[in-house]
């Protein structure tokens, strides 16, 4: 471990105690009508001296040095309490939580999550766990644990689908409820016929297996229109909203409902479709 990592790990342990960690939430909307389908919780760390530290920097350190379970438990407690706060404000939505495959190695973990939900009276089906396939942690090995979560009604999303180690086989074998099409494909959808084909094929496959298809990283109207046209059910990305503080979700929801019809009609399909009229061989 480098000295820098060591210092970061110690600081992360302190941050957990000192409440310098918090959660931001990014909405996922239904492409059918722009309604809120759920939010994804994303961990944030405000270091007193170094400023904001990205989760992609501190999560791997926590995973490697035994702090990930503490972060997972803190995260779960935080989002369940947040669900209650929103519920009081009239927003009953699902919350997706990114979970490290390492935290799933404990067989009793699904029971623990269920107990936490029960204790706070949060219905378990309002929770979705987002998982990524890693080189050292093939998800297939976690079949038992994943099945236990599903039996309890907790949703399971496969994250960053199509990159890294994710494979078609897992979609069939594991009890997922949602596939999140990686941002890399969504990014290139307006320019690349290949990417459109990939997004459409993954979406059709997801639907064939009874899963929801979510397009991640939607940043432009073009991408939004395309992923809707290609059949995705849900979209998430900076265009819809960057991750936000929980207190502003209600205001965002109202503003977005008003903005949605215009977003979908601003550049009609017929116009931008001309750029590559042969899209998917259908035009
Ligand atoms: P992820 O689960 O794939 O999360 C999506 C990341 O993309 C987030 O970065 C989000 O802020 C960013 N993003 C969202 N929309 C857009 C967009 O339109 N364009 C672009 N370029 N980026 C977008 P973030 O918050 O920095 O998180 C990075 C990764 O850290 C996450 O990737 C996830 O794997 C991990 N992570 C975040 N929070 C947690 C957590 O509570 N627990 C665990 N185990 N991992 C977490
Ligand atoms: Ca995720
Ligand atoms: Ca992702």
mmCIF file of C-alpha atoms and ligand atoms in Angstrom:
data_model
loop_
_atom_site.group_PDB
_atom_site.id
_atom_site.type_symbol
_atom_site.label_atom_id
_atom_site.label_comp_id
_atom_site.label_asym_id
_atom_site.label_seq_id
_atom_site.Cartn_x
_atom_site.Cartn_y
_atom_site.Cartn_z
ATOM 1 C CA UNK A 1 0.000 0.000 0.000
ATOM 2 C CA UNK A 2 1.402 3.409 -0.949
ATOM 3 C CA UNK A 3 1.762 6.059 1.739
ATOM 4 C CA UNK A 4 -0.894 8.111 0.026
ATOM 5 C CA UNK A 5 -3.357 5.196 0.076
ATOM 6 C CA UNK A 6 -2.575 4.538 3.724
ATOM 7 C CA UNK A 7 -3.334 8.142 4.631
ATOM 8 C CA UNK A 8 -6.506 8.078 2.570
ATOM 9 C CA UNK A 9 -7.673 4.882 4.282
ATOM 10 C CA UNK A 10 -7.100 6.367 7.744
ATOM 11 C CA UNK A 11 -8.886 9.554 6.675
ATOM 12 C CA UNK A 12 -11.787 7.505 5.300
ATOM 13 C CA UNK A 13 -12.150 5.707 8.615
ATOM 14 C CA UNK A 14 -12.274 9.073 10.350
ATOM 15 C CA UNK A 15 -14.703 10.453 7.767
ATOM 16 C CA UNK A 16 -17.104 7.606 8.381
ATOM 17 C CA UNK A 17 -17.164 8.469 12.094
ATOM 18 C CA UNK A 18 -17.179 12.234 11.623
ATOM 19 C CA UNK A 19 -20.030 12.134 9.103
ATOM 20 C CA UNK A 20 -18.029 13.606 6.282
ATOM 21 C CA UNK A 21 -19.602 11.070 3.952
ATOM 22 C CA UNK A 22 -22.963 11.608 2.404
ATOM 23 C CA UNK A 23 -25.131 10.385 -0.414
ATOM 24 C CA UNK A 24 -26.196 12.150 -3.565
ATOM 25 C CA UNK A 25 -29.041 10.792 -5.649
ATOM 26 C CA UNK A 26 -29.448 10.668 -9.408
ATOM 27 C CA UNK A 27 -32.909 10.080 -10.896
ATOM 28 C CA UNK A 28 -33.781 7.392 -13.421
ATOM 29 C CA UNK A 29 -36.824 8.323 -15.528
ATOM 30 C CA UNK A 30 -39.228 6.288 -17.635
ATOM 31 C CA UNK A 31 -38.754 7.002 -21.319
ATOM 32 C CA UNK A 32 -42.431 6.349 -21.850
ATOM 33 C CA UNK A 33 -43.560 9.489 -20.017
ATOM 34 C CA UNK A 34 -40.615 11.057 -18.181
ATOM 35 C CA UNK A 35 -41.915 9.963 -14.765
ATOM 36 C CA UNK A 36 -39.523 9.185 -11.924
ATOM 37 C CA UNK A 37 -38.738 5.464 -11.877
ATOM 38 C CA UNK A 38 -36.180 5.553 -9.076
ATOM 39 C CA UNK A 39 -32.942 7.126 -7.918
ATOM 40 C CA UNK A 40 -29.401 5.830 -7.683
ATOM 41 C CA UNK A 41 -27.491 6.648 -4.495
ATOM 42 C CA UNK A 42 -23.901 7.767 -5.099
ATOM 43 C CA UNK A 43 -21.490 8.163 -2.233
ATOM 44 C CA UNK A 44 -19.711 11.466 -1.703
ATOM 45 C CA UNK A 45 -16.760 12.288 0.514
ATOM 46 C CA UNK A 46 -15.889 15.865 1.454
ATOM 47 C CA UNK A 47 -12.357 15.744 2.790
ATOM 48 C CA UNK A 48 -11.732 18.728 5.089
ATOM 49 C CA UNK A 49 -8.412 19.541 3.377
ATOM 50 C CA UNK A 50 -8.429 17.740 0.040
ATOM 51 C CA UNK A 51 -11.985 18.654 -0.910
ATOM 52 C CA UNK A 52 -14.295 16.263 -2.747
ATOM 53 C CA UNK A 53 -12.831 12.785 -3.292
ATOM 54 C CA UNK A 54 -14.367 10.645 -6.030
ATOM 55 C CA UNK A 55 -15.829 7.250 -5.125
ATOM 56 C CA UNK A 56 -13.740 5.695 -7.896
ATOM 57 C CA UNK A 57 -10.726 6.768 -5.807
ATOM 58 C CA UNK A 58 -11.845 5.713 -2.316
ATOM 59 C CA UNK A 59 -14.104 2.691 -2.918
ATOM 60 C CA UNK A 60 -11.268 0.503 -4.301
ATOM 61 C CA UNK A 61 -9.106 1.405 -1.275
ATOM 62 C CA UNK A 62 -11.959 0.517 1.089
ATOM 63 C CA UNK A 63 -12.462 -2.765 -0.794
ATOM 64 C CA UNK A 64 -8.829 -3.666 -0.631
ATOM 65 C CA UNK A 65 -8.309 -2.868 3.028
ATOM 66 C CA UNK A 66 -11.366 -4.203 4.767
ATOM 67 C CA UNK A 67 -13.401 -1.044 5.149
ATOM 68 C CA UNK A 68 -15.999 -1.766 2.465
ATOM 69 C CA UNK A 69 -18.495 -3.543 4.729
ATOM 70 C CA UNK A 70 -18.580 -0.534 7.049
ATOM 71 C CA UNK A 71 -19.177 1.761 4.083
ATOM 72 C CA UNK A 72 -21.892 -0.558 2.759
ATOM 73 C CA UNK A 73 -23.710 -0.616 6.089
ATOM 74 C CA UNK A 74 -23.434 3.132 6.511
ATOM 75 C CA UNK A 75 -24.729 3.571 2.938
ATOM 76 C CA UNK A 76 -27.679 1.246 3.455
ATOM 77 C CA UNK A 77 -28.704 2.923 6.700
ATOM 78 C CA UNK A 78 -28.447 6.327 5.047
ATOM 79 C CA UNK A 79 -30.563 5.464 2.011
ATOM 80 C CA UNK A 80 -33.253 3.677 4.012
ATOM 81 C CA UNK A 81 -33.630 6.725 6.265
ATOM 82 C CA UNK A 82 -33.695 8.886 3.163
ATOM 83 C CA UNK A 83 -36.487 6.776 1.726
ATOM 84 C CA UNK A 84 -38.539 7.495 4.853
ATOM 85 C CA UNK A 85 -37.894 11.248 4.572
ATOM 86 C CA UNK A 86 -38.998 11.268 0.935
ATOM 87 C CA UNK A 87 -41.997 9.152 1.755
ATOM 88 C CA UNK A 88 -43.094 11.742 4.317
ATOM 89 C CA UNK A 89 -42.836 14.352 1.566
ATOM 90 C CA UNK A 90 -45.042 12.247 -0.692
ATOM 91 C CA UNK A 91 -42.274 10.752 -2.860
ATOM 92 C CA UNK A 92 -42.388 6.965 -2.837
ATOM 93 C CA UNK A 93 -39.584 5.815 -5.110
ATOM 94 C CA UNK A 94 -37.057 3.002 -5.406
ATOM 95 C CA UNK A 95 -33.464 3.612 -4.368
ATOM 96 C CA UNK A 96 -30.630 1.851 -6.134
ATOM 97 C CA UNK A 97 -27.477 1.251 -4.152
ATOM 98 C CA UNK A 98 -24.114 0.283 -5.613
ATOM 99 C CA UNK A 99 -22.835 -2.717 -3.813
ATOM 100 C CA UNK A 100 -19.367 -4.145 -3.898
ATOM 101 C CA UNK A 101 -19.292 -7.848 -4.730
ATOM 102 C CA UNK A 102 -17.067 -8.200 -1.653
ATOM 103 C CA UNK A 103 -19.942 -7.243 0.650
ATOM 104 C CA UNK A 104 -22.036 -9.964 -0.962
ATOM 105 C CA UNK A 105 -19.699 -12.716 0.095
ATOM 106 C CA UNK A 106 -21.358 -13.019 3.478
ATOM 107 C CA UNK A 107 -24.244 -15.437 3.071
ATOM 108 C CA UNK A 108 -26.228 -13.751 5.846
ATOM 109 C CA UNK A 109 -26.038 -10.362 4.174
ATOM 110 C CA UNK A 110 -29.495 -10.593 2.521
ATOM 111 C CA UNK A 111 -31.023 -11.336 5.948
ATOM 112 C CA UNK A 112 -29.222 -8.368 7.441
ATOM 113 C CA UNK A 113 -30.544 -6.072 4.713
ATOM 114 C CA UNK A 114 -34.042 -7.434 5.236
ATOM 115 C CA UNK A 115 -33.780 -6.818 8.984
ATOM 116 C CA UNK A 116 -32.629 -3.248 8.353
ATOM 117 C CA UNK A 117 -35.608 -2.665 6.036
ATOM 118 C CA UNK A 118 -38.021 -4.154 8.573
ATOM 119 C CA UNK A 119 -36.599 -2.173 11.488
ATOM 120 C CA UNK A 120 -37.181 1.071 9.600
ATOM 121 C CA UNK A 121 -40.398 -0.134 7.953
ATOM 122 C CA UNK A 122 -39.105 0.364 4.437
ATOM 123 C CA UNK A 123 -40.602 -2.164 1.987
ATOM 124 C CA UNK A 124 -37.731 -4.302 0.667
ATOM 125 C CA UNK A 125 -38.976 -3.932 -2.907
ATOM 126 C CA UNK A 126 -38.069 -0.227 -2.814
ATOM 127 C CA UNK A 127 -34.425 -1.252 -2.820
ATOM 128 C CA UNK A 128 -32.374 -2.157 -5.897
ATOM 129 C CA UNK A 129 -28.790 -3.357 -5.649
ATOM 130 C CA UNK A 130 -26.501 -2.447 -8.539
ATOM 131 C CA UNK A 131 -23.658 -4.861 -9.160
ATOM 132 C CA UNK A 132 -20.694 -4.834 -11.487
ATOM 133 C CA UNK A 133 -18.866 -7.878 -12.680
ATOM 134 C CA UNK A 134 -15.206 -7.857 -11.663
ATOM 135 C CA UNK A 135 -12.282 -9.978 -12.737
ATOM 136 C CA UNK A 136 -11.756 -11.514 -9.332
ATOM 137 C CA UNK A 137 -15.384 -11.660 -8.235
ATOM 138 C CA UNK A 138 -17.457 -13.394 -10.890
ATOM 139 C CA UNK A 139 -21.089 -12.758 -10.036
ATOM 140 C CA UNK A 140 -22.070 -16.333 -10.831
ATOM 141 C CA UNK A 141 -20.285 -17.352 -7.635
ATOM 142 C CA UNK A 142 -22.767 -15.207 -5.745
ATOM 143 C CA UNK A 143 -25.800 -16.999 -7.140
ATOM 144 C CA UNK A 144 -27.085 -18.086 -3.698
ATOM 145 C CA UNK A 145 -26.806 -14.641 -2.176
ATOM 146 C CA UNK A 146 -28.384 -12.965 -5.199
ATOM 147 C CA UNK A 147 -31.274 -15.409 -5.183
ATOM 148 C CA UNK A 148 -31.867 -14.697 -1.488
ATOM 149 C CA UNK A 149 -32.144 -10.984 -2.247
ATOM 150 C CA UNK A 150 -34.656 -11.640 -5.015
ATOM 151 C CA UNK A 151 -36.787 -13.848 -2.778
ATOM 152 C CA UNK A 152 -37.025 -10.904 -0.382
ATOM 153 C CA UNK A 153 -38.248 -8.683 -3.225
ATOM 154 C CA UNK A 154 -35.049 -6.647 -3.516
ATOM 155 C CA UNK A 155 -34.234 -5.662 -7.124
ATOM 156 C CA UNK A 156 -30.908 -6.520 -8.747
ATOM 157 C CA UNK A 157 -29.358 -4.482 -11.539
ATOM 158 C CA UNK A 158 -26.290 -5.413 -13.524
ATOM 159 C CA UNK A 159 -24.288 -2.213 -13.872
ATOM 160 C CA UNK A 160 -22.005 -1.037 -16.707
ATOM 161 C CA UNK A 161 -23.350 -3.808 -18.897
ATOM 162 C CA UNK A 162 -21.348 -4.544 -22.029
ATOM 163 C CA UNK A 163 -17.937 -3.498 -20.729
ATOM 164 C CA UNK A 164 -15.351 -5.161 -18.545
ATOM 165 C CA UNK A 165 -16.256 -8.652 -17.552
ATOM 166 C CA UNK A 166 -20.013 -8.626 -17.954
ATOM 167 C CA UNK A 167 -21.279 -11.426 -20.125
ATOM 168 C CA UNK A 168 -24.506 -12.568 -21.700
ATOM 169 C CA UNK A 169 -24.310 -15.786 -19.747
ATOM 170 C CA UNK A 170 -24.853 -14.037 -16.415
ATOM 171 C CA UNK A 171 -27.959 -12.349 -17.692
ATOM 172 C CA UNK A 172 -29.479 -15.716 -18.249
ATOM 173 C CA UNK A 173 -28.153 -17.442 -15.145
ATOM 174 C CA UNK A 174 -28.550 -14.794 -12.459
ATOM 175 C CA UNK A 175 -31.824 -13.392 -11.117
ATOM 176 C CA UNK A 176 -31.396 -9.801 -12.334
ATOM 177 C CA UNK A 177 -34.311 -7.403 -12.695
ATOM 178 C CA UNK A 178 -32.524 -4.618 -14.586
ATOM 179 C CA UNK A 179 -29.703 -4.169 -17.083
ATOM 180 C CA UNK A 180 -27.866 -0.859 -17.155
ATOM 181 C CA UNK A 181 -26.385 -0.299 -20.599
ATOM 182 C CA UNK A 182 -22.969 1.235 -20.104
ATOM 183 C CA UNK A 183 -22.485 4.895 -20.802
ATOM 184 C CA UNK A 184 -19.789 4.100 -23.395
ATOM 185 C CA UNK A 185 -22.452 2.798 -25.797
ATOM 186 C CA UNK A 186 -24.972 5.527 -25.020
ATOM 187 C CA UNK A 187 -22.288 8.121 -25.664
ATOM 188 C CA UNK A 188 -21.770 7.019 -29.255
ATOM 189 C CA UNK A 189 -25.363 6.153 -30.106
ATOM 190 C CA UNK A 190 -26.047 9.280 -32.220
ATOM 191 C CA UNK A 191 -22.835 8.809 -34.239
ATOM 192 C CA UNK A 192 -22.402 5.086 -34.483
ATOM 193 C CA UNK A 193 -24.696 2.619 -36.120
ATOM 194 C CA UNK A 194 -22.819 -0.188 -34.323
ATOM 195 C CA UNK A 195 -23.555 1.337 -30.930
ATOM 196 C CA UNK A 196 -27.210 1.688 -31.831
ATOM 197 C CA UNK A 197 -27.283 -1.952 -32.805
ATOM 198 C CA UNK A 198 -25.635 -2.941 -29.511
ATOM 199 C CA UNK A 199 -28.067 -0.870 -27.418
ATOM 200 C CA UNK A 200 -31.046 -2.202 -29.346
ATOM 201 C CA UNK A 201 -29.860 -5.798 -29.083
ATOM 202 C CA UNK A 202 -29.107 -5.594 -25.357
ATOM 203 C CA UNK A 203 -32.523 -3.990 -24.825
ATOM 204 C CA UNK A 204 -34.315 -6.707 -26.773
ATOM 205 C CA UNK A 205 -32.391 -9.361 -24.903
ATOM 206 C CA UNK A 206 -33.275 -7.722 -21.578
ATOM 207 C CA UNK A 207 -36.936 -7.623 -22.534
ATOM 208 C CA UNK A 208 -36.837 -11.225 -23.719
ATOM 209 C CA UNK A 209 -35.568 -12.194 -20.282
ATOM 210 C CA UNK A 210 -38.166 -10.024 -18.545
ATOM 211 C CA UNK A 211 -35.714 -7.340 -17.381
ATOM 212 C CA UNK A 212 -35.833 -3.549 -17.444
ATOM 213 C CA UNK A 213 -33.288 -1.867 -19.741
ATOM 214 C CA UNK A 214 -31.767 1.382 -18.477
ATOM 215 C CA UNK A 215 -29.562 3.677 -20.546
ATOM 216 C CA UNK A 216 -26.818 5.251 -18.419
ATOM 217 C CA UNK A 217 -24.971 8.498 -19.031
ATOM 218 C CA UNK A 218 -27.527 10.277 -21.214
ATOM 219 C CA UNK A 219 -26.055 13.742 -21.721
ATOM 220 C CA UNK A 220 -27.717 15.093 -24.876
ATOM 221 C CA UNK A 221 -31.186 15.294 -26.399
ATOM 222 C CA UNK A 222 -29.935 13.257 -29.344
ATOM 223 C CA UNK A 223 -28.915 10.433 -27.024
ATOM 224 C CA UNK A 224 -32.203 10.678 -25.155
ATOM 225 C CA UNK A 225 -34.238 10.414 -28.339
ATOM 226 C CA UNK A 226 -32.141 7.555 -29.618
ATOM 227 C CA UNK A 227 -32.289 5.408 -26.505
ATOM 228 C CA UNK A 228 -36.074 5.895 -26.436
ATOM 229 C CA UNK A 229 -36.281 4.901 -30.092
ATOM 230 C CA UNK A 230 -34.091 1.848 -29.479
ATOM 231 C CA UNK A 231 -36.542 0.575 -26.865
ATOM 232 C CA UNK A 232 -34.814 1.332 -23.533
ATOM 233 C CA UNK A 233 -37.265 1.610 -20.643
ATOM 234 C CA UNK A 234 -35.383 4.010 -18.385
ATOM 235 C CA UNK A 235 -32.773 6.713 -18.804
ATOM 236 C CA UNK A 236 -30.318 8.303 -16.423
ATOM 237 C CA UNK A 237 -27.658 10.939 -16.991
ATOM 238 C CA UNK A 238 -26.607 14.558 -16.666
ATOM 239 C CA UNK A 239 -29.253 15.675 -19.201
ATOM 240 C CA UNK A 240 -31.980 14.434 -16.895
ATOM 241 C CA UNK A 241 -30.182 15.472 -13.744
ATOM 242 C CA UNK A 242 -26.709 15.215 -12.233
ATOM 243 C CA UNK A 243 -26.580 13.489 -8.845
ATOM 244 C CA UNK A 244 -28.226 15.867 -6.365
ATOM 245 C CA UNK A 245 -28.719 16.467 -2.678
ATOM 246 C CA UNK A 246 -31.758 14.601 -1.413
ATOM 247 C CA UNK A 247 -33.583 17.769 -0.328
ATOM 248 C CA UNK A 248 -34.046 19.013 -3.889
ATOM 249 C CA UNK A 249 -35.566 15.867 -5.410
ATOM 250 C CA UNK A 250 -39.136 17.144 -4.987
ATOM 251 C CA UNK A 251 -38.382 20.447 -6.733
ATOM 252 C CA UNK A 252 -36.506 18.669 -9.502
ATOM 253 C CA UNK A 253 -39.394 16.252 -9.999
ATOM 254 C CA UNK A 254 -41.889 19.061 -10.573
ATOM 255 C CA UNK A 255 -39.550 20.989 -12.885
ATOM 256 C CA UNK A 256 -38.712 17.879 -14.869
ATOM 257 C CA UNK A 257 -42.344 16.963 -15.364
ATOM 258 C CA UNK A 258 -42.854 20.367 -16.994
ATOM 259 C CA UNK A 259 -39.686 20.104 -19.099
ATOM 260 C CA UNK A 260 -40.288 16.568 -20.360
ATOM 261 C CA UNK A 261 -42.776 17.115 -23.224
ATOM 262 C CA UNK A 262 -40.504 19.760 -24.706
ATOM 263 C CA UNK A 263 -37.431 17.529 -24.361
ATOM 264 C CA UNK A 264 -39.068 14.842 -26.389
ATOM 265 C CA UNK A 265 -40.299 17.116 -29.162
ATOM 266 C CA UNK A 266 -37.531 19.688 -29.370
ATOM 267 C CA UNK A 267 -35.703 17.912 -32.184
ATOM 268 C CA UNK A 268 -38.222 15.627 -33.811
ATOM 269 C CA UNK A 269 -36.999 12.180 -34.791
ATOM 270 C CA UNK A 270 -37.631 12.869 -38.462
ATOM 271 C CA UNK A 271 -35.087 15.695 -38.478
ATOM 272 C CA UNK A 272 -32.170 14.144 -36.669
ATOM 273 C CA UNK A 273 -32.861 10.787 -38.298
ATOM 274 C CA UNK A 274 -31.769 12.323 -41.611
ATOM 275 C CA UNK A 275 -28.169 12.462 -40.454
ATOM 276 C CA UNK A 276 -27.903 8.734 -40.863
ATOM 277 C CA UNK A 277 -31.087 7.768 -42.597
ATOM 278 C CA UNK A 278 -30.107 4.151 -42.750
ATOM 279 C CA UNK A 279 -30.165 3.763 -38.971
ATOM 280 C CA UNK A 280 -30.675 0.101 -38.123
ATOM 281 C CA UNK A 281 -31.626 -0.482 -41.736
ATOM 282 C CA UNK A 282 -35.145 0.631 -40.990
ATOM 283 C CA UNK A 283 -35.212 4.128 -42.384
HETATM 284 P P1 LIG B 1 -21.633 3.880 -11.408
HETATM 285 O O1 LIG B 1 -22.415 3.029 -10.480
HETATM 286 O O2 LIG B 1 -21.524 3.447 -12.820
HETATM 287 O O3 LIG B 1 -22.264 5.333 -11.285
HETATM 288 C C1 LIG B 1 -22.423 6.222 -12.365
HETATM 289 C C2 LIG B 1 -21.344 7.281 -12.346
HETATM 290 O O4 LIG B 1 -21.479 8.081 -13.520
HETATM 291 C C3 LIG B 1 -21.449 8.245 -11.179
HETATM 292 O O5 LIG B 1 -20.139 8.674 -10.878
HETATM 293 C C4 LIG B 1 -22.260 9.389 -11.769
HETATM 294 O O6 LIG B 1 -22.064 10.599 -11.095
HETATM 295 C C5 LIG B 1 -21.709 9.422 -13.163
HETATM 296 N N1 LIG B 1 -22.680 9.928 -14.144
HETATM 297 C C6 LIG B 1 -24.015 9.957 -14.064
HETATM 298 N N2 LIG B 1 -24.562 10.488 -15.185
HETATM 299 C C7 LIG B 1 -23.528 10.792 -16.011
HETATM 300 C C8 LIG B 1 -23.456 11.363 -17.327
HETATM 301 O O7 LIG B 1 -24.446 11.701 -17.955
HETATM 302 N N3 LIG B 1 -22.200 11.488 -17.844
HETATM 303 C C9 LIG B 1 -21.077 11.126 -17.172
HETATM 304 N N4 LIG B 1 -19.894 11.301 -17.764
HETATM 305 N N5 LIG B 1 -21.120 10.584 -15.923
HETATM 306 C C10 LIG B 1 -22.334 10.413 -15.360
HETATM 307 P P2 LIG B 1 -19.611 8.677 -9.367
HETATM 308 O O8 LIG B 1 -20.692 9.195 -8.459
HETATM 309 O O9 LIG B 1 -18.288 9.368 -9.376
HETATM 310 O O10 LIG B 1 -19.412 7.149 -9.022
HETATM 311 C C11 LIG B 1 -18.432 6.377 -9.655
HETATM 312 C C12 LIG B 1 -18.545 4.929 -9.291
HETATM 313 O O11 LIG B 1 -18.259 4.715 -7.899
HETATM 314 C C13 LIG B 1 -19.963 4.380 -9.485
HETATM 315 O O12 LIG B 1 -20.148 4.063 -10.846
HETATM 316 C C14 LIG B 1 -19.940 3.174 -8.565
HETATM 317 O O13 LIG B 1 -19.337 2.074 -9.198
HETATM 318 C C15 LIG B 1 -19.028 3.630 -7.436
HETATM 319 N N6 LIG B 1 -19.863 4.046 -6.281
HETATM 320 C C16 LIG B 1 -20.530 5.211 -6.066
HETATM 321 N N7 LIG B 1 -21.185 5.188 -4.895
HETATM 322 C C17 LIG B 1 -20.959 3.974 -4.350
HETATM 323 C C18 LIG B 1 -21.377 3.321 -3.133
HETATM 324 O O14 LIG B 1 -22.142 3.855 -2.315
HETATM 325 N N8 LIG B 1 -20.905 2.047 -2.921
HETATM 326 C C19 LIG B 1 -20.088 1.405 -3.808
HETATM 327 N N9 LIG B 1 -19.675 0.153 -3.538
HETATM 328 N N10 LIG B 1 -19.697 1.981 -4.963
HETATM 329 C C20 LIG B 1 -20.113 3.238 -5.232
HETATM 330 CA CA1 LIG B 2 -24.367 2.138 -10.538
HETATM 331 CA CA1 LIG B 3 -22.841 2.389 -14.292
#
